[in-house]
Coordinates of N, CA and C in Angstrom, one line a residue:
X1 N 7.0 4.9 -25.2 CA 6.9 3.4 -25.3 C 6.3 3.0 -23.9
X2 N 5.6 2.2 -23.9 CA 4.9 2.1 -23.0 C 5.5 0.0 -22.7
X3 N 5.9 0.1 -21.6 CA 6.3 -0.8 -20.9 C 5.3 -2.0 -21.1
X4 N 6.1 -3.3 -21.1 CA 5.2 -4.8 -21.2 C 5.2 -5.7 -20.2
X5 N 5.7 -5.1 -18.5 CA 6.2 -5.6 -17.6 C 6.1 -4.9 -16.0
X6 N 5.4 -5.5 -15.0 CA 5.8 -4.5 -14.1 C 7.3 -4.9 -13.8
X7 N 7.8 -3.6 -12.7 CA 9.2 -3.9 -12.6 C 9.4 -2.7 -11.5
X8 N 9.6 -3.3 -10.5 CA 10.0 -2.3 -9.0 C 11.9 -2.3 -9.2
X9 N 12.7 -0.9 -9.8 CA 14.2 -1.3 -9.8 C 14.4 -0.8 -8.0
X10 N 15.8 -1.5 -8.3 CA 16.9 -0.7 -7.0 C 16.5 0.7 -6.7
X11 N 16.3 1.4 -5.4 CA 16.4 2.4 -5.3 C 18.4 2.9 -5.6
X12 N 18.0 4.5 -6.0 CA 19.6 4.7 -6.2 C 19.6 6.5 -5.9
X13 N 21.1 6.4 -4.6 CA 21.4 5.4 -4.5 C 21.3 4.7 -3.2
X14 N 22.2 3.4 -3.2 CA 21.8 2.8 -1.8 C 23.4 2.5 -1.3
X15 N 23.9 2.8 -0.8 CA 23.2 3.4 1.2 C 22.8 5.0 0.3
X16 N 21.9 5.5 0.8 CA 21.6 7.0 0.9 C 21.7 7.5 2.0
X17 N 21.9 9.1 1.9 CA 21.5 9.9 3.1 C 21.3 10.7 2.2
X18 N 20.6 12.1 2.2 CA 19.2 12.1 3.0 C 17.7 11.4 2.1
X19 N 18.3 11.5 1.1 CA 17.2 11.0 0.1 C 17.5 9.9 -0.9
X20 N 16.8 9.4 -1.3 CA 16.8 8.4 -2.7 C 15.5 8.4 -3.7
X21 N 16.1 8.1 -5.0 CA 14.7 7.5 -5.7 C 14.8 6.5 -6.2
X22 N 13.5 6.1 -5.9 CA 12.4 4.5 -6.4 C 12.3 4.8 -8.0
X23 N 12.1 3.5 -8.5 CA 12.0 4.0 -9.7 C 11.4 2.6 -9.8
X24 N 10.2 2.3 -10.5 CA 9.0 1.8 -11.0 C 8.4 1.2 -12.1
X25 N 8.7 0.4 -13.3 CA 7.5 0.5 -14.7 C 6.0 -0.3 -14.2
X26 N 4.9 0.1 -14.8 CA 3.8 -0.6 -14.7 C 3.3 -0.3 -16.5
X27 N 2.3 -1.7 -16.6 CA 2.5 -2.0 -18.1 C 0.7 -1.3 -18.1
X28 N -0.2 -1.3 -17.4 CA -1.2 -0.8 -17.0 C -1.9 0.1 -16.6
X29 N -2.6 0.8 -16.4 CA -3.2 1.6 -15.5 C -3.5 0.9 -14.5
X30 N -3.1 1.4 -13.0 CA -3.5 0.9 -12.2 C -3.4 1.4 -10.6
X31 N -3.9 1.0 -9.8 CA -4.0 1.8 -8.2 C -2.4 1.1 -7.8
X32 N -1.5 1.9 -7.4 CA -0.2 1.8 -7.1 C -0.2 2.2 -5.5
X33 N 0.0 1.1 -4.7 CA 0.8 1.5 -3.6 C 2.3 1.7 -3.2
X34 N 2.9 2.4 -2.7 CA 4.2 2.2 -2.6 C 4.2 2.3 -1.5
X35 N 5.2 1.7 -0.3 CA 5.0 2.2 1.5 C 6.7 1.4 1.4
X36 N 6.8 2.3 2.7 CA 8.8 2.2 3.4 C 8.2 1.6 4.5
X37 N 8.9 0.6 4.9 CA 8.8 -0.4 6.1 C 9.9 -0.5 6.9
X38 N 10.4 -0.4 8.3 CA 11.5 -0.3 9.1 C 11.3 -2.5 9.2
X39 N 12.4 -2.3 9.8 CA 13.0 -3.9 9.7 C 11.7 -4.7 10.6
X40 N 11.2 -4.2 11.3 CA 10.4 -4.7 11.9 C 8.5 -4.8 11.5
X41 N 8.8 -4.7 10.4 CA 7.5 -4.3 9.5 C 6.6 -3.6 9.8
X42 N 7.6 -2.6 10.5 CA 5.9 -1.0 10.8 C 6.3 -0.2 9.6
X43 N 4.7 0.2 9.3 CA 4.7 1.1 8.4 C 5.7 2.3 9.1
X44 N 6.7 2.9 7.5 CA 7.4 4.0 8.2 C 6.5 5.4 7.2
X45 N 6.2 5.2 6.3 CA 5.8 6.4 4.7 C 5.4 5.5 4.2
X46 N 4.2 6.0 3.4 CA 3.5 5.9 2.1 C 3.7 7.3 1.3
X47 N 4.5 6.6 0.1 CA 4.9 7.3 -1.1 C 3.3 7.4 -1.4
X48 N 2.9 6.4 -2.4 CA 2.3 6.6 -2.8 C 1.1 6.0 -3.1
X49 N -0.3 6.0 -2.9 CA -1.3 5.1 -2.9 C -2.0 5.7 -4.1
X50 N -2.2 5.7 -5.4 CA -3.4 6.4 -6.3 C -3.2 5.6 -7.2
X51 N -4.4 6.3 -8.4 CA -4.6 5.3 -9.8 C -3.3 6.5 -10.6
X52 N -2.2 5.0 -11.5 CA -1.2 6.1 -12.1 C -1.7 5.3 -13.4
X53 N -1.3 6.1 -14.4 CA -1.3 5.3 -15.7 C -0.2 4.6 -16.2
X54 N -0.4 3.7 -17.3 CA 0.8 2.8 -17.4 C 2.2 3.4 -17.8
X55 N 3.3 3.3 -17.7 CA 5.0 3.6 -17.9 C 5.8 3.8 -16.7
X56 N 6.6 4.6 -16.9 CA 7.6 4.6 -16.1 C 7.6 5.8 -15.2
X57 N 7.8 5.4 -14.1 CA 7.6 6.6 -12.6 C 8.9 6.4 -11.9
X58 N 8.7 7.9 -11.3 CA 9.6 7.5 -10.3 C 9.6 8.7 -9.2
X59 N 9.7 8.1 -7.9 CA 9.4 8.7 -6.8 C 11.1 9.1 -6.1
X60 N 11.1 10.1 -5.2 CA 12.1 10.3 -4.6 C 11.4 10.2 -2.7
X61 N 12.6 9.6 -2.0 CA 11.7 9.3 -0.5 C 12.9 10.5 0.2
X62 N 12.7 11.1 1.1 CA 13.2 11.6 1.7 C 13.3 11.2 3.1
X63 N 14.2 11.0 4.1 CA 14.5 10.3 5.5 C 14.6 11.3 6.7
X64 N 14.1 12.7 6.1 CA 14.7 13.3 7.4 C 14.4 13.0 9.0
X65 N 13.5 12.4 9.3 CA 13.4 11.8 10.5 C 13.6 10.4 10.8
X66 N 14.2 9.7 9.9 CA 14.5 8.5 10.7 C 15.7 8.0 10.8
X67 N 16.2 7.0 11.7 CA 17.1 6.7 12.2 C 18.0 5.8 11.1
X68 N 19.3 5.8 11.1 CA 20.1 5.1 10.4 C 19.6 3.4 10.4
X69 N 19.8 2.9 9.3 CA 19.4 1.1 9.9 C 18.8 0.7 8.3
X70 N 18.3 -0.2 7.9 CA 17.9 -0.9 6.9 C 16.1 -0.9 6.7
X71 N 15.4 -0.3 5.4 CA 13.9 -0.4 5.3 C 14.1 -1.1 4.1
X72 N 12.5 -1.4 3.9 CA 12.1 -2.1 3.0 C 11.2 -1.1 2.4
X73 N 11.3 -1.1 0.8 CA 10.0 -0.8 0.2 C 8.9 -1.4 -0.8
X74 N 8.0 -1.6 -0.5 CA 6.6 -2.7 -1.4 C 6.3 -2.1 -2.0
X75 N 6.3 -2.3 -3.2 CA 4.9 -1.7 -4.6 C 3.7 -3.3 -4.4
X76 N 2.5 -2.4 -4.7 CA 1.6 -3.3 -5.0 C 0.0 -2.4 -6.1
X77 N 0.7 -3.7 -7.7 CA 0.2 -2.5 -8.1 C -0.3 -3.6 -8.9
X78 N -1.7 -3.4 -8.8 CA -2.9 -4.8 -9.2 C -2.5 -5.8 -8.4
X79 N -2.2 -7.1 -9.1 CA -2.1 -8.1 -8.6 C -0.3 -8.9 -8.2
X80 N 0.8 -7.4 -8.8 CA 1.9 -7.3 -8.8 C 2.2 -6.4 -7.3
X81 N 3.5 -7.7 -6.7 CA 3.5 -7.3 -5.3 C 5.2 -7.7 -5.4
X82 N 6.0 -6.6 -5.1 CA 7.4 -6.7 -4.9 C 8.1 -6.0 -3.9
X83 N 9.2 -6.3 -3.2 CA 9.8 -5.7 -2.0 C 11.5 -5.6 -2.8
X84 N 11.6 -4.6 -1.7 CA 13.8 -4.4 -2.1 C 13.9 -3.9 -0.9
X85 N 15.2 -3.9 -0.3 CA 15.9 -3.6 0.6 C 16.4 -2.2 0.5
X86 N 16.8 -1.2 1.2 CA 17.4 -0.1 0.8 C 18.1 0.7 2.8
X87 N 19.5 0.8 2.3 CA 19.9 1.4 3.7 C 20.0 2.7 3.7
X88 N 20.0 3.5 4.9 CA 19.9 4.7 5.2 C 21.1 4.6 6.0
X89 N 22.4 5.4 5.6 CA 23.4 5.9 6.5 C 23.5 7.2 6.6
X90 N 23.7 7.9 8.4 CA 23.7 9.1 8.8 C 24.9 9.4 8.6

């Protein structure tokens, strides 16, 4: 079934250590970015920048180098642009 909606969910789970996954629908084919941002809006990772086809994805992020604290993650996928909060405890 192919999805009628973009839709960035919760990563799960949250707080994580060491990892989490993103989880995604897009109703389209389309160039998907995904990037992890530290509170201060530097890029931290890029999951994922490519053309995916339309349904349901989902990515897992792994933290081993960063520091405990609170990131953000953005999808932007066409003209669909969404952020979530997600914490990292060591």
């Amino acid at each position: 079934v192919t999805p009628n909606e973009f839709l960035l969910e919760q990563n799960y789970p949250n707080p994580f250590n060491p990892s989490t996954k993103i989880k995604f629908t897009i109703p389209k084919e389309s160039n998907v970015q995904l990037n992890i941002y530290n509170v201060l809006g530097e890029l931290v990772s890029t999951l994922i920048n490519e053309q995916l086809n339309a349904g349901y994805h989902e990515y897992s992020f792994h933290s081993s180098n960063l520091a405990s604290g609170i990131y953000i993650y953005r999808i932007k996928a066409g003209d669909f642009v969404d952020t979530r909060k997600m914490v990292l405890l060591r």
